[in-house]
Coordinates of C-alpha atoms in Angstrom, one line a residue:
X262 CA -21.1 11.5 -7.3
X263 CA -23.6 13.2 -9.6
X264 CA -21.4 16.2 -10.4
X265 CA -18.3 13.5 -11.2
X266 CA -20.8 12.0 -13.3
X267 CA -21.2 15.0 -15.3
X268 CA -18.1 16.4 -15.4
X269 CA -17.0 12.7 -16.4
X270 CA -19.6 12.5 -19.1
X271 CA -19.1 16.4 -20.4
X272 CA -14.8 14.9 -20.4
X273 CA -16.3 12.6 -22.7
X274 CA -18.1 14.6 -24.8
X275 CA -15.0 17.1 -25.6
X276 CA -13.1 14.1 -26.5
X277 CA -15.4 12.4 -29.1
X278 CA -16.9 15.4 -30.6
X279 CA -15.3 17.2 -34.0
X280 CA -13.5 20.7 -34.1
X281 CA -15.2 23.3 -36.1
X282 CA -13.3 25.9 -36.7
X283 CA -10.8 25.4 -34.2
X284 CA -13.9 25.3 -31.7
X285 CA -15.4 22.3 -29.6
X286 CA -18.8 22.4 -30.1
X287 CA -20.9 20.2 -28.0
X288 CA -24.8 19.2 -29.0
X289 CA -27.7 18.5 -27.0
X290 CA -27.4 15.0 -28.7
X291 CA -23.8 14.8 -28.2
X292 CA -24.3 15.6 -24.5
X293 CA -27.1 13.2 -24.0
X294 CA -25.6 10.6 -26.1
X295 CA -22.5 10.6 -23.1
X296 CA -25.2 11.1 -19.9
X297 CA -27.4 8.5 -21.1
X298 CA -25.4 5.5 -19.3
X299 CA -27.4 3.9 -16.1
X300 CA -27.3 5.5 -13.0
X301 CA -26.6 3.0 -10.2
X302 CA -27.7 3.0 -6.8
X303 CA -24.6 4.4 -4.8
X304 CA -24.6 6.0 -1.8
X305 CA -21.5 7.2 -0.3
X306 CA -22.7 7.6 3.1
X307 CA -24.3 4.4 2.9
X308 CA -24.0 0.5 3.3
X309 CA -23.9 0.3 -1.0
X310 CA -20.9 2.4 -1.0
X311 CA -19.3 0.8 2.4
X312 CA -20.4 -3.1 1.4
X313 CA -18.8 -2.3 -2.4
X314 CA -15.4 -1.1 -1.1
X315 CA -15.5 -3.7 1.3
X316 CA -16.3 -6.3 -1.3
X317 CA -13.1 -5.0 -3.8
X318 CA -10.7 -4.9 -0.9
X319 CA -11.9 -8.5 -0.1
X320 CA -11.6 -9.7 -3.9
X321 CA -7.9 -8.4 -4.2
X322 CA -7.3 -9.9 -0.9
X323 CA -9.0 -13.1 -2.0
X324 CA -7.0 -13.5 -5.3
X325 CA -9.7 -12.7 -7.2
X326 CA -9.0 -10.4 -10.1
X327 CA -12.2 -10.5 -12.1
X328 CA -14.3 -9.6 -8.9
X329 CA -12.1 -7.4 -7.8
X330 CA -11.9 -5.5 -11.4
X331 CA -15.8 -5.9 -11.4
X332 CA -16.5 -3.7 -7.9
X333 CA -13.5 -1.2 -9.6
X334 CA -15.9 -1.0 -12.3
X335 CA -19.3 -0.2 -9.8
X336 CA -17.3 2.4 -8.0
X337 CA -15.6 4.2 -11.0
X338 CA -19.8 3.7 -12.8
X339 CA -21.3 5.6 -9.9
X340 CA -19.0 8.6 -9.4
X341 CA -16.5 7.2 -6.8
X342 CA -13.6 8.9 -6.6
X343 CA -10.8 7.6 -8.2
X344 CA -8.1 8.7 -5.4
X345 CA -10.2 7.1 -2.9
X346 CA -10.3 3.8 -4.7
X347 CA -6.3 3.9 -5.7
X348 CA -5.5 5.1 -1.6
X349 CA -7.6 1.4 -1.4
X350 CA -5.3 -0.2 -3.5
X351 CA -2.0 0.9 -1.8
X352 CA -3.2 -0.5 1.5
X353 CA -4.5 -3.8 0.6
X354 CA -0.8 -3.9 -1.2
X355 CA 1.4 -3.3 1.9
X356 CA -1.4 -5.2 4.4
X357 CA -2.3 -8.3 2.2
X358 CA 0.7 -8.8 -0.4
X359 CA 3.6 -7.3 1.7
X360 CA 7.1 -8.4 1.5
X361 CA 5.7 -11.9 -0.6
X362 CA 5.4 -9.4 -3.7
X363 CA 7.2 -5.9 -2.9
X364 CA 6.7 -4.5 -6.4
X365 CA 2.7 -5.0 -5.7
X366 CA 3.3 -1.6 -3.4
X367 CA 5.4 0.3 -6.0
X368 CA 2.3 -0.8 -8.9
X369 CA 0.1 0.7 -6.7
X370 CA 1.6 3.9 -5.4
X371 CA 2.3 4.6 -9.2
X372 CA -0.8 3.8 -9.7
X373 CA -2.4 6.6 -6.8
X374 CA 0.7 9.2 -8.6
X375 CA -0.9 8.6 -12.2
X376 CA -4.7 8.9 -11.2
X377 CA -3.6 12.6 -10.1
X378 CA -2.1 13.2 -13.2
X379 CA -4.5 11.6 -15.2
X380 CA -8.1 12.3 -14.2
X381 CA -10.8 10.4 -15.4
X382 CA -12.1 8.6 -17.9
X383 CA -8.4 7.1 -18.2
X384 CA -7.7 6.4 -14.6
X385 CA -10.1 3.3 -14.9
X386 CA -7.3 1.9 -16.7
X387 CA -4.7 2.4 -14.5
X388 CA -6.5 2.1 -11.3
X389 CA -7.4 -2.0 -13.0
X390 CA -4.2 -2.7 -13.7
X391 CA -2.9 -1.8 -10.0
X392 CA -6.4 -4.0 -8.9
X393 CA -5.3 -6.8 -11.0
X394 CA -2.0 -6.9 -9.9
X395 CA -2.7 -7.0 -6.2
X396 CA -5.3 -9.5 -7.0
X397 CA -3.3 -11.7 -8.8
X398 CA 0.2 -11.2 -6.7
X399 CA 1.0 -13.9 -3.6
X400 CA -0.4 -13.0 -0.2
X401 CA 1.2 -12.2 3.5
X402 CA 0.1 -9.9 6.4
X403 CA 3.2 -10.8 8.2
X404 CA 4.4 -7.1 7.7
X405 CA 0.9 -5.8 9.2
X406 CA 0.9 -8.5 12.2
X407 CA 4.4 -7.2 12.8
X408 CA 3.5 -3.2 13.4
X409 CA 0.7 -4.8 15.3
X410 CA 2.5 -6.8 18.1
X411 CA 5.6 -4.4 18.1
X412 CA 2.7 -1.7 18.7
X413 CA 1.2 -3.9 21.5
X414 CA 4.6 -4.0 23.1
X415 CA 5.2 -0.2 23.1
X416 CA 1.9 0.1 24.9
X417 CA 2.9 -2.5 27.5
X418 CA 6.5 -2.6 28.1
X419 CA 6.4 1.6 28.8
X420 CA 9.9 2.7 27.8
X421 CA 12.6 0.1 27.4
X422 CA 15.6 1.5 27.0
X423 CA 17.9 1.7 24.1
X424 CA 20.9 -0.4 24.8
X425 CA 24.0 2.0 25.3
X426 CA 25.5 0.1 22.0
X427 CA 23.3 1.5 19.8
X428 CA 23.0 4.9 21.3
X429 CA 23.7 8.4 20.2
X430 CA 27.5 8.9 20.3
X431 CA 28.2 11.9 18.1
X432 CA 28.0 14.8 20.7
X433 CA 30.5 15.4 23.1
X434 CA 30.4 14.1 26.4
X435 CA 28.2 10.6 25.0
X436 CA 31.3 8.1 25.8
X437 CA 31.2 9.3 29.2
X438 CA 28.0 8.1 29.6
X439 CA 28.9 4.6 28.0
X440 CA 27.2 5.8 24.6
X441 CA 27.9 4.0 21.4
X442 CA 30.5 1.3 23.3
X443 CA 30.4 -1.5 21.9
X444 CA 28.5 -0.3 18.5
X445 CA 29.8 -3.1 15.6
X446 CA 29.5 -1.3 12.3
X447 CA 28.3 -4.0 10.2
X448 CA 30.2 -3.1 6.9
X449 CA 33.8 -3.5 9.0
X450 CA 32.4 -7.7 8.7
X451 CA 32.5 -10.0 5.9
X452 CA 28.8 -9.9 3.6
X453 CA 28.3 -6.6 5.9
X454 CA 27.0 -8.4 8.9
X455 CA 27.4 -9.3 12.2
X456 CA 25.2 -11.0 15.3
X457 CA 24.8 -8.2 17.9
X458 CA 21.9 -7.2 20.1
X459 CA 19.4 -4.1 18.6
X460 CA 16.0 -4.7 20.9
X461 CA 16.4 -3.2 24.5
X462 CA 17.2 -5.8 27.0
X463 CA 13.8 -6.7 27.8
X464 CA 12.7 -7.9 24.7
X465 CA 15.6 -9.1 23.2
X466 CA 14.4 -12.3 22.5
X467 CA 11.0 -11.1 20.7
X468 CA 10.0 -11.9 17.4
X469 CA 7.6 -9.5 15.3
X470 CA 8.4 -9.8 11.6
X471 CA 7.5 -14.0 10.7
X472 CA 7.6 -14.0 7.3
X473 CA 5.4 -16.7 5.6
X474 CA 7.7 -18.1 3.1
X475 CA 5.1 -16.6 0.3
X476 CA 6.7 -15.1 -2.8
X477 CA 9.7 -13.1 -1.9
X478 CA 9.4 -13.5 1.4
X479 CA 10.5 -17.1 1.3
X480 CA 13.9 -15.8 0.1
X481 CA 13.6 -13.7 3.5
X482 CA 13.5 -16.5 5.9
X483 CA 16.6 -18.0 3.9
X484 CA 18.5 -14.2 4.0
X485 CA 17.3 -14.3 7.9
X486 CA 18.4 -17.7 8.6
X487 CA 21.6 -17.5 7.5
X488 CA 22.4 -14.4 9.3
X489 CA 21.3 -14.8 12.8
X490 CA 21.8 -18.7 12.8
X491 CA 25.5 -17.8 13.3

């Protein structure tokens, strides 16, 4: 944290101080002038730095952008890494926005991509705008409670089998072992769909993804409806 600090506030002191003769040259003033700013309490093996992460990934949650924007601003303030907050962001947009805003994942994975590029002091930009955007953007964890329970099933069920249908028919001998029988390619049906059976036998009738009807993902259950009400 400290040597982020400095590196941070020596970044700032190339950037506001003149050229003199082609040359950078950096006072004890100039250098002072950029270190002076408060140092906060901050430790990053501690409960401050675990109860402040905890606290932004709460506020975005929470649909609170000027909280969330305001523990950004402690993290960046006391040498957090920036990668380490944007990594935040991208997982609080795929667990607690989801499918009810999809572009809230592609803000903050471009987000993570132009903190690398970027560096500090500038990344505080982009890392608020990903923050505000997940703050701000309609929630659902139906994408997360789905890996979960399909998860939970793996674990429990052992290994339910692939039905032929949908199995590997490309190599020679595969229709002899019933392979790829039945298979309907969906594009061969009109609006490239058609009802057949994809979970193995024994959990054919399971439901993971339940989307919320949130954002987007209200246009889901409309999209799903139609389809498999047939």
């Amino acid at each position: 944290g400290d040597i982020r600090k400095a590196l941070n506030a020596l970044e700032m002191a190339v950037l506001t101080s003149d050229k003199e003769d082609g040359a950078i040259k950096i006072t004890i003033d100039d250098a002072r002038e950029c270190m002076q700013g408060k140092v906060l309490p901050y430790d990053k093996n501690g409960d401050n730095h675990y109860d402040t992460i905890s606290a932004f990934i709460k506020s975005m949650r929470g649909s609170d952008p000027d909280a969330a924007v305001f523990y950004l601003a402690k993290m960046l303030e006391a040498g957090e890494d920036p990668s380490f907050v944007a990594r935040r962001i991208v997982i609080c947009a795929s667990e607690d926005v989801g499918n009810a805003d999809p572009m809230a994942l592609v803000v903050a994975s471009s987000a993570a991509n132009a903190v690398e590029m970027i560096g500090m002091p500038e990344s505080r930009i982009i890392l608020s705008q990903a923050a505000i955007y997940v703050a701000c953007a309609p929630k659902s964890n139906a994408s997360y409670l789905a890996i979960e329970k399909a998860a939970e099933d793996v674990k429990n069920t052992g290994d339910a089998k692939v039905p032929p249908h949908l199995k590997d028919a490309h190599y020679k001998g595969a229709k002899d072992l019933g392979n790829g029988i039945g298979y309907k390619y969906p594009h061969d049906y009109k609006g490239n769909f058609v009802v057949q059976q994809y979970l193995p036998d024994s959990l054919k009738n399971k439901k993971y993804y339940l989307p919320k009807g949130i954002g987007y993902e209200s246009k889901i259950i409309e999209r799903l409806k139609r389809l498999w009400s047939k």
